[in-house]
PDB file of C-alpha atoms and ligand atoms in Angstrom:
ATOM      1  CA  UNK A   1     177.480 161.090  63.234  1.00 73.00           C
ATOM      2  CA  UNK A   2     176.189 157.538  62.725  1.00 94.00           C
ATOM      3  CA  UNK A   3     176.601 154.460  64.789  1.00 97.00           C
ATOM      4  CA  UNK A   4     179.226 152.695  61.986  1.00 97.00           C
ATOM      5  CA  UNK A   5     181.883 156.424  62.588  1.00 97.00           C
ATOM      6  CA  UNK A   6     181.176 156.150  65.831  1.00 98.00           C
ATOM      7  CA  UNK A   7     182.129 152.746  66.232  1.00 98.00           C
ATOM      8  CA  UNK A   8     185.291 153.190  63.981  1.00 98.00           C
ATOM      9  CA  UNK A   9     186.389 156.369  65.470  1.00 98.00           C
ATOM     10  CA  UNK A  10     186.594 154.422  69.120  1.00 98.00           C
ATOM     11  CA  UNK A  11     188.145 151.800  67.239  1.00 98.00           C
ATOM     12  CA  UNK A  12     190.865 154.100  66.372  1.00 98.00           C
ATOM     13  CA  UNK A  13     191.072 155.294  69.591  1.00 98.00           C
ATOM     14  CA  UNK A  14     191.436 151.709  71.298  1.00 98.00           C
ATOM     15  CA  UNK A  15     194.076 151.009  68.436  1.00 97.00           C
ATOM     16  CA  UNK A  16     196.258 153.966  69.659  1.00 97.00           C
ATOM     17  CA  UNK A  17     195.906 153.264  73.565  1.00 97.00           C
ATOM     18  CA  UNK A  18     196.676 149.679  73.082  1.00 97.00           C
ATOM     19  CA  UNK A  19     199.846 150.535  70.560  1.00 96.00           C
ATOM     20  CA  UNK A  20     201.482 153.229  73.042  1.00 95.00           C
ATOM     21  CA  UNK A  21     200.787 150.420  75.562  1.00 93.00           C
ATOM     22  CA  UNK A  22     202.968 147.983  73.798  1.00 94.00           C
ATOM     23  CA  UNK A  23     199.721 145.659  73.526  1.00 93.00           C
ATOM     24  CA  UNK A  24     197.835 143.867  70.406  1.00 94.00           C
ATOM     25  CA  UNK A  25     194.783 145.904  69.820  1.00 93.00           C
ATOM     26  CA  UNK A  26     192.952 142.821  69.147  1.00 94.00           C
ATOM     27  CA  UNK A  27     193.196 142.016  72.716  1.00 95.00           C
ATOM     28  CA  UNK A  28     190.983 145.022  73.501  1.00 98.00           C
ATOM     29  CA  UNK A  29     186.893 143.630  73.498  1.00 98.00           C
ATOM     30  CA  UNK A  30     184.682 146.509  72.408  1.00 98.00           C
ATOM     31  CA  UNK A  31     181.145 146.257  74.422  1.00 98.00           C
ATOM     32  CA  UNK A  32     178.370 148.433  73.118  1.00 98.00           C
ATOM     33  CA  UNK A  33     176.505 149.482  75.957  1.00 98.00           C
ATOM     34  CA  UNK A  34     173.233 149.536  74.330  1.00 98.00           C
ATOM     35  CA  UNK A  35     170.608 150.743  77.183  1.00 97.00           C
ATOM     36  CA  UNK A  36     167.800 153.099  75.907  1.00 96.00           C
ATOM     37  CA  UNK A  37     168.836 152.278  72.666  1.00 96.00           C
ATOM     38  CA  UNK A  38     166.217 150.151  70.626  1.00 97.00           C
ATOM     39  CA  UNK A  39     167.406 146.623  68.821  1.00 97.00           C
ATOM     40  CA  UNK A  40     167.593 148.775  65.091  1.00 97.00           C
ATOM     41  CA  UNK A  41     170.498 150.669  66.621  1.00 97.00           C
ATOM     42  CA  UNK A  42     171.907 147.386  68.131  1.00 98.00           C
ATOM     43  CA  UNK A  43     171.991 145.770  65.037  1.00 98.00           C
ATOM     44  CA  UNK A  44     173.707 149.067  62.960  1.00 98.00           C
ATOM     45  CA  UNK A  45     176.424 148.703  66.091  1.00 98.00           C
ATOM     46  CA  UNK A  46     176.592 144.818  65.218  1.00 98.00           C
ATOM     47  CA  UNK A  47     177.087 145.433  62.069  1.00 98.00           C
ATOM     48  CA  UNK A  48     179.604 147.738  62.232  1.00 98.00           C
ATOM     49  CA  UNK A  49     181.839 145.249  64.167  1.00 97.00           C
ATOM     50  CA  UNK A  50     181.556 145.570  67.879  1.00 98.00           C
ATOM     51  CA  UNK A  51     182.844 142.644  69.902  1.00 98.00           C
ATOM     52  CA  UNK A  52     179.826 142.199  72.057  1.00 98.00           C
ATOM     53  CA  UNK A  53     176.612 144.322  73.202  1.00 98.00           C
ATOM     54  CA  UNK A  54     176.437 145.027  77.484  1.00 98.00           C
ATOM     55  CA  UNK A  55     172.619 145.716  78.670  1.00 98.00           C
ATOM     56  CA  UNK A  56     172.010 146.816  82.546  1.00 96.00           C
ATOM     57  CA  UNK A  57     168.382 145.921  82.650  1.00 98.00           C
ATOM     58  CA  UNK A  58     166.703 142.531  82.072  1.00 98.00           C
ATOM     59  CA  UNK A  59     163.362 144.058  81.459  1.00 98.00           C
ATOM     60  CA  UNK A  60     165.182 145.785  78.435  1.00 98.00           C
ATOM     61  CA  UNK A  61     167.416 143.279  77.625  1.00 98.00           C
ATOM     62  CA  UNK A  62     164.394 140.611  77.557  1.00 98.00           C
ATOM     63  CA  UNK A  63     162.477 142.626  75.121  1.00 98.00           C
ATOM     64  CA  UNK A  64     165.140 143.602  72.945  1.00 98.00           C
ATOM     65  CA  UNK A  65     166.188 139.640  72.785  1.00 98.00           C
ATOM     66  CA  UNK A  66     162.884 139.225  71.635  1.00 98.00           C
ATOM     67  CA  UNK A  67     163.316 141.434  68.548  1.00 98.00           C
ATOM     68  CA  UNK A  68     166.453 139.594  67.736  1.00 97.00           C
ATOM     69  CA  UNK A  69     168.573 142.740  68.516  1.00 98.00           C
ATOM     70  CA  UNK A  70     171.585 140.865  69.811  1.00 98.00           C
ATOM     71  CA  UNK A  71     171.990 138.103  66.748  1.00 97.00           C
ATOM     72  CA  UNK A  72     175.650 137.302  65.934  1.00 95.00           C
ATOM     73  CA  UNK A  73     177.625 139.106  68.923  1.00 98.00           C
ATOM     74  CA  UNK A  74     178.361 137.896  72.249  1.00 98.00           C
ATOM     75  CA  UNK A  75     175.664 139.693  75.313  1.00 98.00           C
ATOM     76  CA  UNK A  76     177.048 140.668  78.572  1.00 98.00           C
ATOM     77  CA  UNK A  77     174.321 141.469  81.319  1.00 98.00           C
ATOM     78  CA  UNK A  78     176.542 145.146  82.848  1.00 98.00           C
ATOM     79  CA  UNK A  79     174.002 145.771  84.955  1.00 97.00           C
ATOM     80  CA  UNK A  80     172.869 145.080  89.159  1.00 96.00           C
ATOM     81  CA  UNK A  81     171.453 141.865  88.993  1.00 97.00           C
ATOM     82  CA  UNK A  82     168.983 141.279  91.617  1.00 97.00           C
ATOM     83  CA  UNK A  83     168.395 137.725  92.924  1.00 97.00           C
ATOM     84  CA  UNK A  84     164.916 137.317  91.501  1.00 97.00           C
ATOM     85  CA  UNK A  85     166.542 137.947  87.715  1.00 98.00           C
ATOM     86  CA  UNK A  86     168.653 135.226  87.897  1.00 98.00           C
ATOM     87  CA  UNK A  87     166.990 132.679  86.016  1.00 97.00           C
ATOM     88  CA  UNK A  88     165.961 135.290  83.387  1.00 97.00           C
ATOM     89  CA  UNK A  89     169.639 135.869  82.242  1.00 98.00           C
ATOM     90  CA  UNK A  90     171.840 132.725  82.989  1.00 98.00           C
ATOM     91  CA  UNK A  91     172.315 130.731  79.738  1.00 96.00           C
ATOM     92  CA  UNK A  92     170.983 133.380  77.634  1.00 98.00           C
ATOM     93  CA  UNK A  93     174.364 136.330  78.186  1.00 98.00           C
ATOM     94  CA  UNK A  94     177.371 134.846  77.406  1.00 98.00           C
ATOM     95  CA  UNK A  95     178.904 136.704  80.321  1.00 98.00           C
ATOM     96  CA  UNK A  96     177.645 137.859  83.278  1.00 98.00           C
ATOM     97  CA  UNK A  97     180.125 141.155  84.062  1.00 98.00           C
ATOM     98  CA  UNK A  98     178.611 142.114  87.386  1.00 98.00           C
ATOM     99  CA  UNK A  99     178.322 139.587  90.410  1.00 98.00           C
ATOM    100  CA  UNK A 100     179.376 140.882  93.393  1.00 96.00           C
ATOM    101  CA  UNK A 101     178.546 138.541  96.498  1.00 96.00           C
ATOM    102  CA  UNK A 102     179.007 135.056  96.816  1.00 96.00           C
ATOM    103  CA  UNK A 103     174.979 134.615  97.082  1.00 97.00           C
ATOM    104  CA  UNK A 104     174.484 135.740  93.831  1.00 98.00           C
ATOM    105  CA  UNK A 105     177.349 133.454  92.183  1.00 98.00           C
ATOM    106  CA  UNK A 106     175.901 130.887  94.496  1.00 98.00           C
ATOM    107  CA  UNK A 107     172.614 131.569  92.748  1.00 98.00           C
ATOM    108  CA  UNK A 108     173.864 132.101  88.705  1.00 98.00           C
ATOM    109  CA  UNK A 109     175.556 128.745  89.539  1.00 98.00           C
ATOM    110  CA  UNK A 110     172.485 126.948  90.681  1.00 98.00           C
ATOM    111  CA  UNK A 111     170.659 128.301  88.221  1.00 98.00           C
ATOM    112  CA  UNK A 112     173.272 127.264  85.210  1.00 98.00           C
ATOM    113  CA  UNK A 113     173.715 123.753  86.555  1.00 98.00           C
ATOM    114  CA  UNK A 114     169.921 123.458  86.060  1.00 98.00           C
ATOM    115  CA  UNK A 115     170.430 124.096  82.943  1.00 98.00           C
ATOM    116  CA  UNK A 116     173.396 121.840  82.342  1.00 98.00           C
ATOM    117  CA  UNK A 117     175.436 124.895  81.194  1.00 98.00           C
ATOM    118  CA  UNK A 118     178.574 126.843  82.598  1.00 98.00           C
ATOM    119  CA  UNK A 119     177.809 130.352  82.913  1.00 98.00           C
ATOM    120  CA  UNK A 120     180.962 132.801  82.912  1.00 98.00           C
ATOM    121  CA  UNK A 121     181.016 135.385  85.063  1.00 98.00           C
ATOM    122  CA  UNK A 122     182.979 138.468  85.889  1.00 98.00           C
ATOM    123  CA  UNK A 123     183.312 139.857  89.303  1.00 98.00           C
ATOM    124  CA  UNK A 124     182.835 143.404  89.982  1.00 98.00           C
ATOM    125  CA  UNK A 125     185.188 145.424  92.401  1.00 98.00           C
ATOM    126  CA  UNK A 126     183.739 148.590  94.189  1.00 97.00           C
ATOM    127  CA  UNK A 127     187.236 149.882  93.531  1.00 96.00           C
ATOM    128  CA  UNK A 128     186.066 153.635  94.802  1.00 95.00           C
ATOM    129  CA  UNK A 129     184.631 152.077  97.794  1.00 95.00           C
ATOM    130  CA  UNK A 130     181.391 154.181  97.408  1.00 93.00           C
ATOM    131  CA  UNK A 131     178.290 153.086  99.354  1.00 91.00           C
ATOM    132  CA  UNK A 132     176.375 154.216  96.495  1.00 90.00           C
ATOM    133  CA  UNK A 133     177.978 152.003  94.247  1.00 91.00           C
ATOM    134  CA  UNK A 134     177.369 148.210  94.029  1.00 92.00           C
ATOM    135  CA  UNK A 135     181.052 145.730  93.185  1.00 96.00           C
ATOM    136  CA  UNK A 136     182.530 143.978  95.922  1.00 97.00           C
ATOM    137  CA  UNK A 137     185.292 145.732  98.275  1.00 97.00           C
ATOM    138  CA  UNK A 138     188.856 144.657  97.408  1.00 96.00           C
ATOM    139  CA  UNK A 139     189.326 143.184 100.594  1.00 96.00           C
ATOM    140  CA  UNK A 140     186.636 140.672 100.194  1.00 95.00           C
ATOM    141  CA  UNK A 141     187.854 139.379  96.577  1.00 96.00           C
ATOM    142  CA  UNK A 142     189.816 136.624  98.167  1.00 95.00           C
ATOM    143  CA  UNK A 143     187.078 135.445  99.416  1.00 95.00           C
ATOM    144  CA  UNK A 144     184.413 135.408  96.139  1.00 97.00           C
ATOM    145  CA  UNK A 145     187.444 133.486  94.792  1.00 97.00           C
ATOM    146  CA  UNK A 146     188.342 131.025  97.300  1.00 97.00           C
ATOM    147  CA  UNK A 147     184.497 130.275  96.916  1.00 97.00           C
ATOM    148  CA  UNK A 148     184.328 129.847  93.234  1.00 97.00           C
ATOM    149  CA  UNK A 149     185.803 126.269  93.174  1.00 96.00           C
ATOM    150  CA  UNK A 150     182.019 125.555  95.476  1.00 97.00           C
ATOM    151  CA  UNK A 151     180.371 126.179  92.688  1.00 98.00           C
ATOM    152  CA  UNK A 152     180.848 124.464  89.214  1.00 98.00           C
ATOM    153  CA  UNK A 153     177.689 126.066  87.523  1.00 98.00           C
ATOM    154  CA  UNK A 154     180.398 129.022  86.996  1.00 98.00           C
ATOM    155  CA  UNK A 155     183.737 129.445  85.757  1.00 98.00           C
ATOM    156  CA  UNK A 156     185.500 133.294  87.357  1.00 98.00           C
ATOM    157  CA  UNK A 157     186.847 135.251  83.670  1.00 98.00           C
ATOM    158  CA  UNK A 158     187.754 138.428  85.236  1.00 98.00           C
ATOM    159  CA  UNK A 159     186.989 141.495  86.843  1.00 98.00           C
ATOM    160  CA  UNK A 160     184.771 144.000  86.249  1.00 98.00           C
ATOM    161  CA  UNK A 161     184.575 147.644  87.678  1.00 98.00           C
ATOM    162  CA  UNK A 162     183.210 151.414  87.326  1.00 96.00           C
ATOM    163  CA  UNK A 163     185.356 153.515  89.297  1.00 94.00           C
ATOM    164  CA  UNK A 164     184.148 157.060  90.162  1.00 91.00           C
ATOM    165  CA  UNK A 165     184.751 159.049  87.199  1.00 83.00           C
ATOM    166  CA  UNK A 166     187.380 161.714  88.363  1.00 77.00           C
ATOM    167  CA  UNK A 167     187.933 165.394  87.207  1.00 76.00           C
ATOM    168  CA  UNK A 168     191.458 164.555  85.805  1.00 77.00           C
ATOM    169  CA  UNK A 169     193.149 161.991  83.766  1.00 76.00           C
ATOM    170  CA  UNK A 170     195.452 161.333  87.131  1.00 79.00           C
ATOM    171  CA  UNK A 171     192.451 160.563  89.300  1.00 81.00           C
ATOM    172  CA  UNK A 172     190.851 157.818  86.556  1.00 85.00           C
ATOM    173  CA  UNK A 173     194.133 156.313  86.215  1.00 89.00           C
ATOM    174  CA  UNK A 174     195.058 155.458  89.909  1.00 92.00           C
ATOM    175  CA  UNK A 175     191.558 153.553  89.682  1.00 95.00           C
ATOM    176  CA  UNK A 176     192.495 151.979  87.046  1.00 96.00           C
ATOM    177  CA  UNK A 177     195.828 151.197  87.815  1.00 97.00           C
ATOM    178  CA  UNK A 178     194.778 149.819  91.487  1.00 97.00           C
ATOM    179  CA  UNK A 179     192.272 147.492  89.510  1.00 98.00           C
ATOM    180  CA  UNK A 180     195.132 145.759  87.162  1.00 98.00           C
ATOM    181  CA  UNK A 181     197.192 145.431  90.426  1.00 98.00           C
ATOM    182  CA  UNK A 182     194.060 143.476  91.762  1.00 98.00           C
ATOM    183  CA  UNK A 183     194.026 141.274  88.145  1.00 98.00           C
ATOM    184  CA  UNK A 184     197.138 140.497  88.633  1.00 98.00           C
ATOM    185  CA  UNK A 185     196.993 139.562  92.044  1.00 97.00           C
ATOM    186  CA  UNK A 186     194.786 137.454  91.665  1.00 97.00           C
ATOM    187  CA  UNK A 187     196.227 135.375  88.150  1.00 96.00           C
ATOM    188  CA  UNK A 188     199.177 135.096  90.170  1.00 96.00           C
ATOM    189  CA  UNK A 189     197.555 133.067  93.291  1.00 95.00           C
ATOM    190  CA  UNK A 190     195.847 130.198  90.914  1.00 90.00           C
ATOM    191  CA  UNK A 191     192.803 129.852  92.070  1.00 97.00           C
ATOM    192  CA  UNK A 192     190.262 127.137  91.124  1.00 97.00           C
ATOM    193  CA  UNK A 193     187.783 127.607  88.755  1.00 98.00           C
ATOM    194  CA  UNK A 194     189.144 131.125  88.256  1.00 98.00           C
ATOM    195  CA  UNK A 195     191.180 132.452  85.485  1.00 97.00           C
ATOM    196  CA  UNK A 196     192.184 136.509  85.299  1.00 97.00           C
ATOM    197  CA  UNK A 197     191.351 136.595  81.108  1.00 98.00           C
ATOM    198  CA  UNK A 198     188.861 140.007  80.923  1.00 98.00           C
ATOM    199  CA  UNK A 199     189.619 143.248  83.169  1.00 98.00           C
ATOM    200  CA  UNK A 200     186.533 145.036  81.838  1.00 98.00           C
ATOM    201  CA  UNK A 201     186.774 148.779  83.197  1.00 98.00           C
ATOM    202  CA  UNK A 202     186.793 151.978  80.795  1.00 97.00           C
ATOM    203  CA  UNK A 203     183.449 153.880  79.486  1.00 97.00           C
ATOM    204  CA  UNK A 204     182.998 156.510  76.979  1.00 96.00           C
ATOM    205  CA  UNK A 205     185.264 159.077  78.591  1.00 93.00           C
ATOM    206  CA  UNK A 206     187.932 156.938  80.041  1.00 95.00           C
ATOM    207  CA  UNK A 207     187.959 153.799  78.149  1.00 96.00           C
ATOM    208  CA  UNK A 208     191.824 155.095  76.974  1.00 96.00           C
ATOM    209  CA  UNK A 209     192.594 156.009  80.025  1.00 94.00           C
ATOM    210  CA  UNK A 210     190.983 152.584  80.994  1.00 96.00           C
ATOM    211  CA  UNK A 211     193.354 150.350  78.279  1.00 97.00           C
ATOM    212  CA  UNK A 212     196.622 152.454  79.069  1.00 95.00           C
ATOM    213  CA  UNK A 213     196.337 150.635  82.621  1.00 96.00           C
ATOM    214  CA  UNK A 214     195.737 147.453  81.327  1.00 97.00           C
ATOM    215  CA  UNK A 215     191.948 146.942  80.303  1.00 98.00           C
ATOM    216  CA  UNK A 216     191.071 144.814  78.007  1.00 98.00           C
ATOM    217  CA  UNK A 217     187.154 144.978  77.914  1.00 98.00           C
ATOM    218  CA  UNK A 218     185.883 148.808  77.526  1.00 98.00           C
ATOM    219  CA  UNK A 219     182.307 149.335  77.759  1.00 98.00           C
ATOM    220  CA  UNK A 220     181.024 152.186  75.413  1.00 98.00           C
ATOM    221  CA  UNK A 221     177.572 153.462  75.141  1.00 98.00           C
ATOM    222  CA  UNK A 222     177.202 157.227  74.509  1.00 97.00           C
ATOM    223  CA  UNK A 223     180.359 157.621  72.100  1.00 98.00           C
ATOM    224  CA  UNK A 224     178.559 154.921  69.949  1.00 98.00           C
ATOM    225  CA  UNK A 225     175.328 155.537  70.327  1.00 97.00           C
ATOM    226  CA  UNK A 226     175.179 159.461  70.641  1.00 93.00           C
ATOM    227  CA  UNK A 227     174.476 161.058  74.264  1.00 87.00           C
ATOM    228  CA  UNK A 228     171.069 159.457  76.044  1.00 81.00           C
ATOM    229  CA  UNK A 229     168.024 161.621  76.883  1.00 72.00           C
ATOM    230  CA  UNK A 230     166.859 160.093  79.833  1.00 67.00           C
TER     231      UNK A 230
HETATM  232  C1  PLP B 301     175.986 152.772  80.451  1.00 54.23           C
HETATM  233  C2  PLP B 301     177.122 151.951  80.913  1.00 54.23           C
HETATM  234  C3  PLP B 301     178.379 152.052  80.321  1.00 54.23           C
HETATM  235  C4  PLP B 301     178.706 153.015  79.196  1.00 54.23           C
HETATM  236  O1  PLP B 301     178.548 154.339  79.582  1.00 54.23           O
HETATM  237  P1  PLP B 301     178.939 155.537  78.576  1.00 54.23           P
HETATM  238  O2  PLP B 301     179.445 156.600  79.459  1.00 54.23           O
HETATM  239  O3  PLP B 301     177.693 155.892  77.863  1.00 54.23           O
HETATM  240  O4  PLP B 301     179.980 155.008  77.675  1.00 54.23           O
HETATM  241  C5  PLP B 301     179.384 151.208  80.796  1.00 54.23           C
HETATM  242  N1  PLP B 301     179.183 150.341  81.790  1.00 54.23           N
HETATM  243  C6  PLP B 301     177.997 150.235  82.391  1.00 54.23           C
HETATM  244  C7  PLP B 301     177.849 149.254  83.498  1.00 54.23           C
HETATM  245  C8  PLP B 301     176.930 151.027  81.971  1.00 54.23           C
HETATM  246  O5  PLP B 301     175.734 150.901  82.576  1.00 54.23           O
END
């Protein structure tokens, strides 16, 4: 199958999830999460209409810049982001998707102000609470937003997460469902320089699972892109 099926077939899929949800499939962002694949099979995804591309490394995201892999679509960094990166990505993604301590928006904000520019940001929620796992604990979100008004390089979009991927349908969706409680926590308590617009959770096996609760930012690599060989 090529990348332009693929990329229609999930765009059936997100049609149906959003519909039975009662929601606009429109509102659904498509991310191609493009790691290991090179900037020819970025552009076939960008040309067969995905919303945005997601890379997790700068190295690879730096290179593949280079080669003009991401022209015309919005690029979300997915990824860790370690402290030393920071200057290498702020003002060149349009959205950072994965900031999870108050240092590192500290940093991105620094960083963007530098550069006269706001950078938006995402915050990502360790929603399975797994050590091995970076994202922020739940418990500590109030205080990442209470601390985003500090820091006007940055404006808060959303939230951002990667649950543990369970062995049934039931076990995704309490994830998922525990994450759009969080959203909507969160919208409802106003904070400034925040504003609850993306919940990006949902990858190539879940991302239906993933909208049903209330995403509206799925990140797909493999059932674009065909399965990675590492
Ligand atoms: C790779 C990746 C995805 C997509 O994973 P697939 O299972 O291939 O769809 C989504 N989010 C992040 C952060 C990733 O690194």
């Amino acid at each position: 199958m090529g990348i332009a099926e693929n990329v229609g077939i999930v765009r059936d899929i997100i049609g149906e999830s959003a519909s039975k949800a009662g929601r606009d499939p429109k509102e659904v962002l498509l991310v191609a999460a493009a790691k290991m694949n090179d900037a020819g099979r970025v552009r076939l995804a960008i040309e067969a209409g995905v919303d945005a591309v997601g890379e997790n490394r700068v190295q690879e995201l730096l290179e593949k810049n280079g080669q003009g892999a991401y022209r015309g679509a919005p690029l979300h960094f997915i990824g860790h982001l370690q402290k030393n990166k920071v200057r290498q990505v702020v003002g060149l993604c349009d959205l950072i998707e994965s900031v999870d301590s108050v240092e590192l928006m500290e940093l991105i904000s620094n960083r963007a102000l530098s550069l006269r520019i706001t950078q938006e940001i995402l915050i990502e929620v360790n929603i399975g609470r797994e050590t091995s796992k970076s994202g922020v604990m739940p418990e500590a979100l109030e205080q990442i937003m209470e601390n985003a008004s500090l820091n006007p390089g940055i404006h808060v979009s959303g939230l951002m997460a990667i649950p543990p991927i369970g062995e049934k349908n039931s076990e995704n969706h309490s994830y998922f469902h525990a994450m759009h409680q969080l959203f909507v926590d969160i919208r409802g308590k106003k904070y400034d320089n925040v504003c609850m617009k993306f919940l990006s959770m949902g990858m190539s096996n879940t991302f239906a699972e993933a909208i049903s609760a209330g995403a509206n930012m799925v990140r797909v690599g493999s059932a674009i892109f065909g399965e990675r060989h590492y």
